[in-house]
Each structure stands twice: as C-alpha cells, then as structure tokens.
PDB file of C-alpha atoms and ligand atoms in Angstrom:
ATOM      1  CA  MET A   1      -5.677  -4.975 -85.506  1.00 80.00           C
ATOM      2  CA  SER A   2      -7.217  -4.521 -82.068  1.00 83.00           C
ATOM      3  CA  ASP A   3      -9.967  -6.935 -80.996  1.00 87.00           C
ATOM      4  CA  SER A   4     -11.470  -4.168 -78.867  1.00 95.00           C
ATOM      5  CA  VAL A   5     -14.563  -2.210 -79.850  1.00 98.00           C
ATOM      6  CA  LEU A   6     -13.853   1.458 -80.525  1.00 98.00           C
ATOM      7  CA  VAL A   7     -16.461   3.570 -78.703  1.00 98.00           C
ATOM      8  CA  TYR A   8     -16.673   7.344 -79.073  1.00 98.00           C
ATOM      9  CA  ARG A   9     -17.213   9.717 -76.179  1.00 97.00           C
ATOM     10  CA  GLY A  10     -16.589  13.355 -75.453  1.00 96.00           C
ATOM     11  CA  GLU A  11     -18.202  16.652 -74.597  1.00 97.00           C
ATOM     12  CA  SER A  12     -18.387  17.744 -78.229  1.00 97.00           C
ATOM     13  CA  ILE A  13     -20.814  14.950 -79.205  1.00 97.00           C
ATOM     14  CA  ALA A  14     -22.575  15.003 -75.801  1.00 97.00           C
ATOM     15  CA  ALA A  15     -23.511  18.609 -76.608  1.00 97.00           C
ATOM     16  CA  TYR A  16     -25.777  17.488 -79.473  1.00 98.00           C
ATOM     17  CA  GLY A  17     -29.313  17.959 -78.151  1.00 97.00           C
ATOM     18  CA  PHE A  18     -32.021  20.504 -77.635  1.00 95.00           C
ATOM     19  CA  GLY A  19     -32.300  21.044 -73.885  1.00 87.00           C
ATOM     20  CA  ASP A  20     -35.140  20.376 -71.460  1.00 83.00           C
ATOM     21  CA  PRO A  21     -38.019  19.538 -72.099  1.00 87.00           C
ATOM     22  CA  HIS A  22     -37.115  18.385 -75.657  1.00 93.00           C
ATOM     23  CA  PRO A  23     -36.933  14.535 -75.740  1.00 94.00           C
ATOM     24  CA  PHE A  24     -33.487  14.689 -77.443  1.00 96.00           C
ATOM     25  CA  GLY A  25     -31.691  16.135 -74.409  1.00 95.00           C
ATOM     26  CA  THR A  26     -27.950  16.474 -73.972  1.00 96.00           C
ATOM     27  CA  ASP A  27     -27.977  13.969 -71.065  1.00 96.00           C
ATOM     28  CA  ARG A  28     -28.228  10.935 -73.388  1.00 97.00           C
ATOM     29  CA  HIS A  29     -24.450  10.593 -73.890  1.00 97.00           C
ATOM     30  CA  ASP A  30     -23.650  10.457 -70.176  1.00 97.00           C
ATOM     31  CA  VAL A  31     -26.545   8.107 -69.386  1.00 98.00           C
ATOM     32  CA  PHE A  32     -25.211   5.633 -71.971  1.00 98.00           C
ATOM     33  CA  HIS A  33     -21.575   5.919 -70.909  1.00 98.00           C
ATOM     34  CA  ALA A  34     -22.502   5.407 -67.232  1.00 98.00           C
ATOM     35  CA  GLU A  35     -24.289   2.147 -68.157  1.00 98.00           C
ATOM     36  CA  LEU A  36     -21.385   1.057 -70.366  1.00 98.00           C
ATOM     37  CA  ASP A  37     -18.927   1.699 -67.498  1.00 97.00           C
ATOM     38  CA  GLU A  38     -21.117  -0.434 -65.204  1.00 97.00           C
ATOM     39  CA  ALA A  39     -21.180  -3.313 -67.702  1.00 96.00           C
ATOM     40  CA  GLY A  40     -17.566  -4.261 -66.973  1.00 94.00           C
ATOM     41  CA  LEU A  41     -16.472  -4.250 -70.615  1.00 94.00           C
ATOM     42  CA  GLY A  42     -13.462  -2.031 -69.887  1.00 90.00           C
ATOM     43  CA  ASP A  43     -10.868  -4.482 -71.199  1.00 92.00           C
ATOM     44  CA  VAL A  44     -12.633  -4.899 -74.569  1.00 96.00           C
ATOM     45  CA  ILE A  45     -13.258  -1.213 -75.292  1.00 97.00           C
ATOM     46  CA  ASP A  46     -10.978   1.466 -76.691  1.00 97.00           C
ATOM     47  CA  TYR A  47     -12.259   5.023 -76.431  1.00 97.00           C
ATOM     48  CA  GLY A  48     -12.111   7.361 -79.401  1.00 96.00           C
ATOM     49  CA  HIS A  49     -12.370  11.124 -79.253  1.00 89.00           C
ATOM     50  CA  PRO A  50     -14.124  12.894 -82.098  1.00 88.00           C
ATOM     51  CA  ARG A  51     -12.991  15.757 -84.298  1.00 91.00           C
ATOM     52  CA  PRO A  52     -15.422  18.151 -86.009  1.00 95.00           C
ATOM     53  CA  ALA A  53     -16.279  17.369 -89.630  1.00 98.00           C
ATOM     54  CA  LEU A  54     -15.006  19.753 -92.300  1.00 97.00           C
ATOM     55  CA  VAL A  55     -17.494  21.717 -94.415  1.00 98.00           C
ATOM     56  CA  ASP A  56     -16.342  19.726 -97.462  1.00 98.00           C
ATOM     57  CA  GLU A  57     -17.242  16.521 -95.615  1.00 98.00           C
ATOM     58  CA  LEU A  58     -20.734  17.804 -94.715  1.00 98.00           C
ATOM     59  CA  ALA A  59     -21.101  18.740 -98.393  1.00 98.00           C
ATOM     60  CA  LEU A  60     -20.608  15.104 -99.443  1.00 98.00           C
ATOM     61  CA  PHE A  61     -24.336  14.707 -98.622  1.00 98.00           C
ATOM     62  CA  HIS A  62     -25.804  18.135 -97.846  1.00 98.00           C
ATOM     63  CA  THR A  63     -26.297  21.148-100.102  1.00 98.00           C
ATOM     64  CA  ALA A  64     -24.060  24.201 -99.588  1.00 98.00           C
ATOM     65  CA  ASP A  65     -27.146  26.380 -98.980  1.00 98.00           C
ATOM     66  CA  TYR A  66     -28.372  24.128 -96.187  1.00 98.00           C
ATOM     67  CA  ILE A  67     -24.953  23.948 -94.462  1.00 98.00           C
ATOM     68  CA  ASP A  68     -24.829  27.729 -94.614  1.00 98.00           C
ATOM     69  CA  LYS A  69     -28.321  28.035 -93.155  1.00 98.00           C
ATOM     70  CA  VAL A  70     -27.429  25.784 -90.178  1.00 98.00           C
ATOM     71  CA  SER A  71     -24.285  27.827 -89.557  1.00 98.00           C
ATOM     72  CA  ARG A  72     -26.197  31.127 -89.565  1.00 98.00           C
ATOM     73  CA  MET A  73     -29.109  29.892 -87.442  1.00 97.00           C
ATOM     74  CA  SER A  74     -26.775  28.217 -84.938  1.00 97.00           C
ATOM     75  CA  ALA A  75     -24.967  31.530 -84.451  1.00 96.00           C
ATOM     76  CA  ALA A  76     -28.292  33.354 -84.003  1.00 97.00           C
ATOM     77  CA  GLY A  77     -29.506  30.562 -81.685  1.00 96.00           C
ATOM     78  CA  LYS A  78     -33.231  30.920 -82.239  1.00 95.00           C
ATOM     79  CA  GLY A  79     -36.004  29.704 -84.503  1.00 96.00           C
ATOM     80  CA  TRP A  80     -36.467  26.282 -86.087  1.00 96.00           C
ATOM     81  CA  LEU A  81     -34.336  24.372 -88.579  1.00 96.00           C
ATOM     82  CA  ASP A  82     -37.481  22.593 -89.829  1.00 95.00           C
ATOM     83  CA  ALA A  83     -41.237  22.976 -89.376  1.00 93.00           C
ATOM     84  CA  GLY A  84     -41.085  22.691 -85.580  1.00 93.00           C
ATOM     85  CA  ASP A  85     -39.240  19.530 -84.412  1.00 94.00           C
ATOM     86  CA  THR A  86     -35.612  20.694 -84.539  1.00 96.00           C
ATOM     87  CA  PRO A  87     -34.832  23.994 -82.784  1.00 96.00           C
ATOM     88  CA  ALA A  88     -31.823  26.094 -83.821  1.00 96.00           C
ATOM     89  CA  VAL A  89     -30.264  26.128 -80.349  1.00 96.00           C
ATOM     90  CA  PRO A  90     -26.977  28.075 -79.963  1.00 96.00           C
ATOM     91  CA  GLY A  91     -23.966  26.005 -81.032  1.00 96.00           C
ATOM     92  CA  ILE A  92     -25.953  23.263 -82.755  1.00 97.00           C
ATOM     93  CA  TYR A  93     -23.756  23.576 -85.876  1.00 98.00           C
ATOM     94  CA  ASP A  94     -20.606  22.651 -83.927  1.00 98.00           C
ATOM     95  CA  ALA A  95     -22.321  19.823 -82.050  1.00 98.00           C
ATOM     96  CA  ALA A  96     -23.830  18.384 -85.250  1.00 98.00           C
ATOM     97  CA  SER A  97     -20.445  18.678 -87.019  1.00 98.00           C
ATOM     98  CA  SER A  98     -18.787  16.829 -84.149  1.00 98.00           C
ATOM     99  CA  VAL A  99     -21.280  13.971 -84.435  1.00 98.00           C
ATOM    100  CA  VAL A 100     -20.448  13.671 -88.141  1.00 98.00           C
ATOM    101  CA  GLY A 101     -16.718  13.933 -87.356  1.00 98.00           C
ATOM    102  CA  ALA A 102     -16.969  11.080 -84.848  1.00 98.00           C
ATOM    103  CA  VAL A 103     -18.642   8.850 -87.426  1.00 98.00           C
ATOM    104  CA  LEU A 104     -16.012   9.688 -90.064  1.00 98.00           C
ATOM    105  CA  CYS A 105     -13.230   9.005 -87.510  1.00 98.00           C
ATOM    106  CA  ALA A 106     -14.838   5.630 -86.842  1.00 98.00           C
ATOM    107  CA  VAL A 107     -14.995   4.891 -90.583  1.00 98.00           C
ATOM    108  CA  ASP A 108     -11.298   5.836 -90.931  1.00 98.00           C
ATOM    109  CA  GLU A 109     -10.273   3.581 -88.034  1.00 97.00           C
ATOM    110  CA  VAL A 110     -12.246   0.625 -89.364  1.00 98.00           C
ATOM    111  CA  MET A 111     -11.122   1.096 -92.982  1.00 98.00           C
ATOM    112  CA  ARG A 112      -7.483   1.392 -91.932  1.00 97.00           C
ATOM    113  CA  GLY A 113      -7.827  -1.930 -90.122  1.00 96.00           C
ATOM    114  CA  HIS A 114      -7.152  -0.608 -86.624  1.00 96.00           C
ATOM    115  CA  HIS A 115     -10.524  -1.877 -85.328  1.00 97.00           C
ATOM    116  CA  LYS A 116     -13.207  -4.039 -86.916  1.00 97.00           C
ATOM    117  CA  ARG A 117     -16.104  -2.655 -84.878  1.00 98.00           C
ATOM    118  CA  ALA A 118     -16.904   0.876 -83.691  1.00 98.00           C
ATOM    119  CA  PHE A 119     -19.868   2.530 -81.956  1.00 98.00           C
ATOM    120  CA  ILE A 120     -20.847   6.208 -81.848  1.00 98.00           C
ATOM    121  CA  PRO A 121     -23.667   6.879 -79.362  1.00 98.00           C
ATOM    122  CA  ILE A 122     -25.151  10.260 -80.374  1.00 97.00           C
ATOM    123  CA  ALA A 123     -25.066   9.606 -84.135  1.00 98.00           C
ATOM    124  CA  GLY A 124     -27.490   7.946 -86.545  1.00 98.00           C
ATOM    125  CA  LEU A 125     -29.360  11.191 -87.281  1.00 98.00           C
ATOM    126  CA  HIS A 126     -31.301   9.513 -90.053  1.00 98.00           C
ATOM    127  CA  HIS A 127     -34.116  12.000 -90.735  1.00 98.00           C
ATOM    128  CA  ALA A 128     -31.965  14.879 -92.038  1.00 98.00           C
ATOM    129  CA  ALA A 129     -32.407  15.307 -95.799  1.00 98.00           C
ATOM    130  CA  ARG A 130     -29.822  16.604 -98.258  1.00 98.00           C
ATOM    131  CA  ALA A 131     -31.307  20.124 -98.086  1.00 98.00           C
ATOM    132  CA  SER A 132     -33.106  20.247 -94.719  1.00 98.00           C
ATOM    133  CA  ALA A 133     -33.221  19.269 -91.064  1.00 98.00           C
ATOM    134  CA  ALA A 134     -35.986  16.963 -89.853  1.00 97.00           C
ATOM    135  CA  GLY A 135     -37.081  15.083 -86.733  1.00 97.00           C
ATOM    136  CA  PHE A 136     -34.314  16.221 -84.302  1.00 97.00           C
ATOM    137  CA  CYS A 137     -31.652  15.555 -86.988  1.00 98.00           C
ATOM    138  CA  VAL A 138     -29.435  18.380 -88.309  1.00 98.00           C
ATOM    139  CA  PHE A 139     -26.698  16.647 -90.339  1.00 98.00           C
ATOM    140  CA  ASN A 140     -27.217  13.097 -91.605  1.00 98.00           C
ATOM    141  CA  ASP A 141     -24.010  11.444 -90.383  1.00 98.00           C
ATOM    142  CA  CYS A 142     -24.993   8.115 -91.946  1.00 98.00           C
ATOM    143  CA  GLY A 143     -25.645   9.629 -95.370  1.00 98.00           C
ATOM    144  CA  ILE A 144     -22.341  11.506 -95.179  1.00 98.00           C
ATOM    145  CA  ALA A 145     -20.515   8.309 -94.118  1.00 98.00           C
ATOM    146  CA  ILE A 146     -21.967   6.418 -97.106  1.00 98.00           C
ATOM    147  CA  GLU A 147     -20.682   9.087 -99.523  1.00 98.00           C
ATOM    148  CA  TYR A 148     -17.348   9.255 -97.645  1.00 98.00           C
ATOM    149  CA  LEU A 149     -16.857   5.470 -97.903  1.00 98.00           C
ATOM    150  CA  ARG A 150     -17.365   5.711-101.638  1.00 98.00           C
ATOM    151  CA  LYS A 151     -15.208   8.750-102.336  1.00 98.00           C
ATOM    152  CA  ARG A 152     -12.388   8.185 -99.827  1.00 98.00           C
ATOM    153  CA  PHE A 153     -12.170   4.402 -99.887  1.00 98.00           C
ATOM    154  CA  GLY A 154     -13.887   3.242-103.094  1.00 98.00           C
ATOM    155  CA  ILE A 155     -16.464   1.165-101.159  1.00 98.00           C
ATOM    156  CA  GLU A 156     -19.578   0.961-103.333  1.00 92.00           C
ATOM    157  CA  ARG A 157     -21.970  -1.448-101.624  1.00 97.00           C
ATOM    158  CA  VAL A 158     -22.603  -0.027 -98.169  1.00 98.00           C
ATOM    159  CA  ALA A 159     -25.441  -1.608 -96.175  1.00 98.00           C
ATOM    160  CA  TYR A 160     -27.345   0.884 -94.028  1.00 98.00           C
ATOM    161  CA  VAL A 161     -29.330  -1.236 -91.532  1.00 99.00           C
ATOM    162  CA  ASP A 162     -31.865   0.683 -89.409  1.00 99.00           C
ATOM    163  CA  ILE A 163     -33.752  -0.747 -86.383  1.00 98.00           C
ATOM    164  CA  ASP A 164     -34.895   2.613 -84.970  1.00 98.00           C
ATOM    165  CA  ALA A 165     -38.695   2.796 -84.477  1.00 98.00           C
ATOM    166  CA  HIS A 166     -38.839   5.592 -87.045  1.00 98.00           C
ATOM    167  CA  HIS A 167     -38.245   5.071 -90.758  1.00 98.00           C
ATOM    168  CA  GLY A 168     -34.794   6.250 -91.885  1.00 98.00           C
ATOM    169  CA  ASP A 169     -36.320   8.575 -94.448  1.00 98.00           C
ATOM    170  CA  GLY A 170     -33.318  10.917 -94.789  1.00 98.00           C
ATOM    171  CA  VAL A 171     -31.129   8.007 -95.888  1.00 98.00           C
ATOM    172  CA  TYR A 172     -33.857   6.274 -97.896  1.00 98.00           C
ATOM    173  CA  TYR A 173     -34.811   9.301 -99.998  1.00 98.00           C
ATOM    174  CA  GLY A 174     -31.174  10.427-100.187  1.00 98.00           C
ATOM    175  CA  PHE A 175     -30.353   7.196-102.056  1.00 98.00           C
ATOM    176  CA  GLU A 176     -33.773   6.135-103.360  1.00 98.00           C
ATOM    177  CA  ASP A 177     -32.578   5.853-106.975  1.00 98.00           C
ATOM    178  CA  ASP A 178     -29.123   4.484-106.114  1.00 98.00           C
ATOM    179  CA  PRO A 179     -28.914   0.684-106.534  1.00 98.00           C
ATOM    180  CA  ALA A 180     -25.555   0.384-104.715  1.00 97.00           C
ATOM    181  CA  LEU A 181     -26.919   1.557-101.345  1.00 98.00           C
ATOM    182  CA  LEU A 182     -28.309  -1.471 -99.515  1.00 98.00           C
ATOM    183  CA  PHE A 183     -31.150  -0.400 -97.256  1.00 98.00           C
ATOM    184  CA  PRO A 184     -32.977  -2.757 -94.888  1.00 98.00           C
ATOM    185  CA  ASP A 185     -35.115  -0.840 -92.341  1.00 98.00           C
ATOM    186  CA  LEU A 186     -37.440  -2.200 -89.622  1.00 98.00           C
ATOM    187  CA  HIS A 187     -39.733   0.475 -88.212  1.00 98.00           C
ATOM    188  CA  GLU A 188     -43.165   1.192 -86.824  1.00 98.00           C
ATOM    189  CA  ASP A 189     -45.750   1.425 -89.614  1.00 98.00           C
ATOM    190  CA  GLY A 190     -45.803   4.998 -90.929  1.00 98.00           C
ATOM    191  CA  ARG A 191     -49.579   5.174 -90.586  1.00 98.00           C
ATOM    192  CA  PHE A 192     -49.054   5.376 -86.823  1.00 98.00           C
ATOM    193  CA  LEU A 193     -45.715   7.182 -86.397  1.00 98.00           C
ATOM    194  CA  TYR A 194     -43.554  10.011 -87.746  1.00 98.00           C
ATOM    195  CA  PRO A 195     -42.349  10.400 -90.500  1.00 98.00           C
ATOM    196  CA  GLY A 196     -45.181   8.416 -92.110  1.00 98.00           C
ATOM    197  CA  THR A 197     -43.003   6.806 -94.785  1.00 98.00           C
ATOM    198  CA  GLY A 198     -41.336   3.400 -95.296  1.00 98.00           C
ATOM    199  CA  ALA A 199     -44.188   1.309 -96.722  1.00 98.00           C
ATOM    200  CA  ALA A 200     -43.186  -2.170 -97.919  1.00 98.00           C
ATOM    201  CA  GLU A 201     -43.899  -1.031-101.489  1.00 98.00           C
ATOM    202  CA  GLU A 202     -41.075   1.533-101.264  1.00 98.00           C
ATOM    203  CA  THR A 203     -38.269  -0.559-102.755  1.00 98.00           C
ATOM    204  CA  GLY A 204     -36.342   2.171-104.581  1.00 98.00           C
ATOM    205  CA  THR A 205     -36.988   4.110-107.776  1.00 98.00           C
ATOM    206  CA  GLY A 206     -35.644   4.082-111.341  1.00 98.00           C
ATOM    207  CA  ARG A 207     -32.693   1.729-111.770  1.00 97.00           C
ATOM    208  CA  ALA A 208     -32.770   1.083-107.993  1.00 98.00           C
ATOM    209  CA  ARG A 209     -36.326  -0.283-108.038  1.00 98.00           C
ATOM    210  CA  GLY A 210     -36.443  -3.527-106.055  1.00 97.00           C
ATOM    211  CA  THR A 211     -33.134  -2.919-104.228  1.00 98.00           C
ATOM    212  CA  LYS A 212     -34.380  -1.532-100.866  1.00 98.00           C
ATOM    213  CA  LEU A 213     -36.138  -3.373 -98.040  1.00 98.00           C
ATOM    214  CA  ASN A 214     -38.678  -1.496 -95.903  1.00 98.00           C
ATOM    215  CA  ILE A 215     -40.421  -3.584 -93.230  1.00 98.00           C
ATOM    216  CA  PRO A 216     -43.164  -1.700 -91.346  1.00 98.00           C
ATOM    217  CA  LEU A 217     -44.306  -3.307 -88.074  1.00 98.00           C
ATOM    218  CA  ALA A 218     -47.630  -2.809 -86.298  1.00 98.00           C
ATOM    219  CA  PRO A 219     -47.733  -0.813 -83.047  1.00 98.00           C
ATOM    220  CA  GLY A 220     -47.116  -3.230 -80.160  1.00 98.00           C
ATOM    221  CA  ALA A 221     -44.794  -5.505 -82.170  1.00 98.00           C
ATOM    222  CA  ASP A 222     -42.597  -7.531 -79.780  1.00 98.00           C
ATOM    223  CA  ASP A 223     -39.327  -9.499 -79.924  1.00 98.00           C
ATOM    224  CA  ASP A 224     -40.982 -12.393 -81.782  1.00 98.00           C
ATOM    225  CA  ASP A 225     -42.186  -9.982 -84.456  1.00 98.00           C
ATOM    226  CA  PHE A 226     -38.675  -8.515 -84.597  1.00 98.00           C
ATOM    227  CA  ARG A 227     -37.142 -11.985 -85.092  1.00 98.00           C
ATOM    228  CA  GLU A 228     -39.553 -12.898 -87.869  1.00 98.00           C
ATOM    229  CA  ALA A 229     -38.767  -9.656 -89.711  1.00 98.00           C
ATOM    230  CA  TRP A 230     -35.042  -9.973 -89.054  1.00 98.00           C
ATOM    231  CA  GLN A 231     -34.893 -13.214 -91.057  1.00 98.00           C
ATOM    232  CA  LYS A 232     -35.854 -11.143 -94.104  1.00 98.00           C
ATOM    233  CA  VAL A 233     -33.082  -8.646 -93.340  1.00 98.00           C
ATOM    234  CA  GLU A 234     -30.504 -11.458 -93.097  1.00 98.00           C
ATOM    235  CA  ALA A 235     -31.675 -13.065 -96.348  1.00 98.00           C
ATOM    236  CA  TYR A 236     -31.566  -9.680 -98.099  1.00 98.00           C
ATOM    237  CA  LEU A 237     -28.012  -8.951 -96.920  1.00 98.00           C
ATOM    238  CA  VAL A 238     -26.781 -12.430 -97.892  1.00 98.00           C
ATOM    239  CA  LYS A 239     -28.199 -11.834-101.367  1.00 98.00           C
ATOM    240  CA  MET A 240     -26.844  -8.279-101.714  1.00 98.00           C
ATOM    241  CA  ARG A 241     -23.343  -8.901-100.270  1.00 98.00           C
ATOM    242  CA  PRO A 242     -22.375  -5.579 -98.686  1.00 98.00           C
ATOM    243  CA  GLN A 243     -18.771  -4.409 -98.329  1.00 98.00           C
ATOM    244  CA  PHE A 244     -19.357  -2.310 -95.175  1.00 98.00           C
ATOM    245  CA  ILE A 245     -22.230  -2.199 -92.657  1.00 98.00           C
ATOM    246  CA  ILE A 246     -23.599   0.889 -90.900  1.00 99.00           C
ATOM    247  CA  MET A 247     -26.073  -0.086 -88.165  1.00 98.00           C
ATOM    248  CA  GLN A 248     -28.504   2.523 -86.856  1.00 98.00           C
ATOM    249  CA  CYS A 249     -29.439   1.170 -83.407  1.00 98.00           C
ATOM    250  CA  GLY A 250     -32.266   3.513 -82.347  1.00 98.00           C
ATOM    251  CA  ALA A 251     -33.500   2.429 -78.913  1.00 98.00           C
ATOM    252  CA  ASP A 252     -36.955   3.945 -79.389  1.00 98.00           C
ATOM    253  CA  SER A 253     -38.099   0.542 -80.695  1.00 98.00           C
ATOM    254  CA  LEU A 254     -38.045  -0.748 -77.072  1.00 98.00           C
ATOM    255  CA  GLU A 255     -41.176  -0.944 -74.940  1.00 98.00           C
ATOM    256  CA  GLY A 256     -41.655   2.153 -72.807  1.00 98.00           C
ATOM    257  CA  ASP A 257     -40.350   4.775 -75.199  1.00 98.00           C
ATOM    258  CA  PRO A 258     -42.364   7.972 -74.649  1.00 97.00           C
ATOM    259  CA  ILE A 259     -42.904   8.795 -78.341  1.00 97.00           C
ATOM    260  CA  THR A 260     -43.269   5.421 -80.155  1.00 98.00           C
ATOM    261  CA  HIS A 261     -45.310   2.214 -79.830  1.00 98.00           C
ATOM    262  CA  LEU A 262     -43.043  -0.767 -80.586  1.00 98.00           C
ATOM    263  CA  CYS A 263     -42.476  -3.219 -77.712  1.00 98.00           C
ATOM    264  CA  TRP A 264     -39.109  -4.899 -78.247  1.00 98.00           C
ATOM    265  CA  THR A 265     -36.602  -5.545 -75.467  1.00 98.00           C
ATOM    266  CA  GLU A 266     -32.867  -4.839 -75.696  1.00 98.00           C
ATOM    267  CA  GLU A 267     -32.479  -8.525 -76.688  1.00 98.00           C
ATOM    268  CA  ALA A 268     -33.526  -7.450 -80.205  1.00 98.00           C
ATOM    269  CA  HIS A 269     -30.639  -4.973 -80.382  1.00 98.00           C
ATOM    270  CA  ALA A 270     -28.179  -7.575 -79.072  1.00 98.00           C
ATOM    271  CA  GLU A 271     -29.334 -10.187 -81.590  1.00 98.00           C
ATOM    272  CA  ALA A 272     -29.369  -7.748 -84.520  1.00 98.00           C
ATOM    273  CA  ALA A 273     -25.825  -6.603 -83.689  1.00 98.00           C
ATOM    274  CA  ALA A 274     -24.550 -10.191 -83.356  1.00 98.00           C
ATOM    275  CA  SER A 275     -26.169 -11.166 -86.648  1.00 98.00           C
ATOM    276  CA  LEU A 276     -24.685  -8.146 -88.456  1.00 98.00           C
ATOM    277  CA  CYS A 277     -21.221  -8.945 -87.078  1.00 98.00           C
ATOM    278  CA  ARG A 278     -21.473 -12.460 -88.531  1.00 98.00           C
ATOM    279  CA  LEU A 279     -22.495 -10.987 -91.892  1.00 98.00           C
ATOM    280  CA  ALA A 280     -19.723  -8.370 -91.671  1.00 98.00           C
ATOM    281  CA  ASP A 281     -17.180 -11.149 -91.077  1.00 98.00           C
ATOM    282  CA  GLU A 282     -18.550 -13.109 -94.021  1.00 98.00           C
ATOM    283  CA  TYR A 283     -18.783 -10.285 -96.589  1.00 98.00           C
ATOM    284  CA  CYS A 284     -17.159  -7.087 -95.270  1.00 98.00           C
ATOM    285  CA  GLU A 285     -13.794  -8.155 -93.794  1.00 97.00           C
ATOM    286  CA  GLY A 286     -15.478  -7.615 -90.422  1.00 97.00           C
ATOM    287  CA  ARG A 287     -16.190  -3.924 -90.984  1.00 98.00           C
ATOM    288  CA  ILE A 288     -19.202  -2.546 -89.095  1.00 98.00           C
ATOM    289  CA  ILE A 289     -19.995   0.659 -87.242  1.00 98.00           C
ATOM    290  CA  GLY A 290     -22.988   1.202 -84.958  1.00 98.00           C
ATOM    291  CA  THR A 291     -24.685   4.570 -84.466  1.00 98.00           C
ATOM    292  CA  GLY A 292     -26.988   5.205 -81.513  1.00 98.00           C
ATOM    293  CA  GLY A 293     -29.968   6.789 -83.258  1.00 98.00           C
ATOM    294  CA  GLY A 294     -33.150   7.648 -81.385  1.00 98.00           C
ATOM    295  CA  GLY A 295     -34.328   6.482 -77.971  1.00 98.00           C
ATOM    296  CA  TYR A 296     -36.016   8.797 -75.492  1.00 97.00           C
ATOM    297  CA  ASN A 297     -36.464   6.492 -72.494  1.00 98.00           C
ATOM    298  CA  ARG A 298     -33.041   6.881 -70.869  1.00 98.00           C
ATOM    299  CA  ARG A 299     -32.950   3.423 -69.285  1.00 98.00           C
ATOM    300  CA  ASN A 300     -33.820   1.809 -72.617  1.00 98.00           C
ATOM    301  CA  LEU A 301     -31.183   3.657 -74.623  1.00 98.00           C
ATOM    302  CA  ALA A 302     -28.479   2.932 -72.058  1.00 98.00           C
ATOM    303  CA  ARG A 303     -29.274  -0.785 -72.032  1.00 98.00           C
ATOM    304  CA  ALA A 304     -29.885  -1.246 -75.763  1.00 98.00           C
ATOM    305  CA  TRP A 305     -26.700   0.541 -76.848  1.00 98.00           C
ATOM    306  CA  THR A 306     -24.638  -1.254 -74.198  1.00 98.00           C
ATOM    307  CA  ARG A 307     -25.933  -4.581 -75.508  1.00 98.00           C
ATOM    308  CA  VAL A 308     -24.909  -3.578 -79.029  1.00 98.00           C
ATOM    309  CA  VAL A 309     -21.361  -2.823 -77.843  1.00 98.00           C
ATOM    310  CA  GLN A 310     -21.337  -6.107 -75.930  1.00 98.00           C
ATOM    311  CA  SER A 311     -22.419  -8.037 -79.036  1.00 98.00           C
ATOM    312  CA  PHE A 312     -19.719  -6.254 -81.068  1.00 98.00           C
ATOM    313  CA  ALA A 313     -17.126  -7.269 -78.430  1.00 97.00           C
ATOM    314  CA  GLU A 314     -18.284 -10.901 -78.145  1.00 95.00           C
ATOM    315  CA  SER A 315     -18.323 -11.370 -81.905  1.00 90.00           C
ATOM    316  CA  HIS A 316     -14.550 -11.264 -82.306  1.00 76.00           C
TER     317      HIS A 316
HETATM  318 ZN1  LIG B 401     -36.435   7.131 -83.817  1.00 66.25          ZN
END
C-alpha cells in the first residue's frame, strides 16, 4: 500500500460547472490544483485520472428516467435541470458522469488497498436527489458511492460526513429511512440558507429514526463553534463504528464565501480531516475519501481543500 494521498485531476472533471457568471464555474479545479502544487506536497501525492461512470453505476442511486432526462437536456444544451439553480449546459452529462467516475475510481483504489486516503476536488454534489437535480448538483456522486460500496464490496456502514455550509439534503433524504447510513452533517441553519433543511430534529425516519446527526449552526459561527459541534460528530462516529468514511469538504463554510454566512477558517477543514483519519484508522482500516463539495470564494476553496489533502498526508 502507498502512503501517498491519491488526488484526482483532469479535464473531464474540471469541465463540471456552469460558466460565467454562475458561482460554480469550471475554473475551480485549476484554482485548487495550482494551490496544491504550491504547497510542496508533491512527494506525498499520487495523481489519479478519472473515467466516466457507466449508466448502470449512475442507476445505483438515480432513477432511469432522471438519467435519461439529463442525457437529453445535456445534448440539447439549454433550459434548467431543476427550478432554476442548475442549468443544462452542453456536455453536462459527460462532465457529471466523469465526477462520479472519479469518485468510484477512488473507492476502488482505497478498497483494493492501493491507497488509504483519496481526494476528488469537483465531487461531493450532495444536493442531487434520486430523481432530480438540485443546487448546482446533477449526479449525487456520494449517494452513488454509498450504494457502490454496498453492492460491489459488501460495506454496509458507510459514514457520510458533511462540513459544507449547506445541508447535504440529497444524501440525507436518499437514505433517511436507512439505519446503516451514518450521517453527521454540520451546516448553516436552514432558516437562513438553501436548502432550508437539516434541523436537529431530523434524525432519520422509520427504523432509521435516531440514527442521523444534523447540527445546524447560526450564521456567523466561527472555528470555536465548529470545534464544539465537532465533538458531537466524533462521539457519534465512535458510537456508530463506520467501515468506510466519505468526507464532503465544502469550502463554503469559510468566512468570505459569497453565498453563505458561516465564518470558519481552513483550520476547521484541516482539523476535521485529521480527526476523521484517526477514526478511519481505528474503525475503517484507514479507508477515507474526501470530496470537494461547494465553495465559491476561490481562495477559500483552494486553501481548505489543500489543507484536507495535507491532513490526509500527515495522518499516515
Ligand atoms: Zn455548499
């Protein structure tokens, strides 16, 4: 096994975005990789190159009708995939499939024991639901990866840990009644930010009631507020004993993001990643992947994601 962190890059995932002036532009990949190059981590990083996901892999989470709709609208290249946040730009099907493919490649590499840690920058598209796009997210790579881990590798207890400023509603509602999906999510209180969900009372439904952890934070919450909430995430994961960790590292929880109101620094992302690596070593044979998630202030996303990769590298 390599001690290096496997980091994905390539034009096919860089292409995921919606053009100027949409906040989710296609420049985010290069901005991150430029910062990562500057950080001098070259001898602890291996680069992975993504493949597109197969339709059958997309269908592990999404409905056939929805996959078909994305394919048709991507070819037409106009209109909206949802009510007005996620435009059907030309080629978005291929770009979204490549993001999913990169995440599944990372899962394969980690499960085969080639690397313990992997990071995919333009992934973590956590708003997409099983039958619809939402909030800049076309295919829910994290939801697909959870189903893929179960079906391909027999991993039942996946922990999906989300520190993006927005609630991971696509994953939450995709597995709301599923007790095996561990779900701790720190986010800005839904009364102040899209998508409006993720109240503390939302702990799962049916036989999964009491198994999910939603922690809404007030606008303006800082690193101290993050640390206080993070203790609850750690205690939850120790109790639930995951077998694999997927971290959604959205950088829009940092101060200065143009569309959110949390005020963390990149220290929060570094500490969360280091903590999850310790938990992964304890319970998951070291297995963790990080996905970039949101983040619309370019400097913030470059720094926060680089600190996550650095924490992954230092944790070996
Ligand atoms: Zn976000």
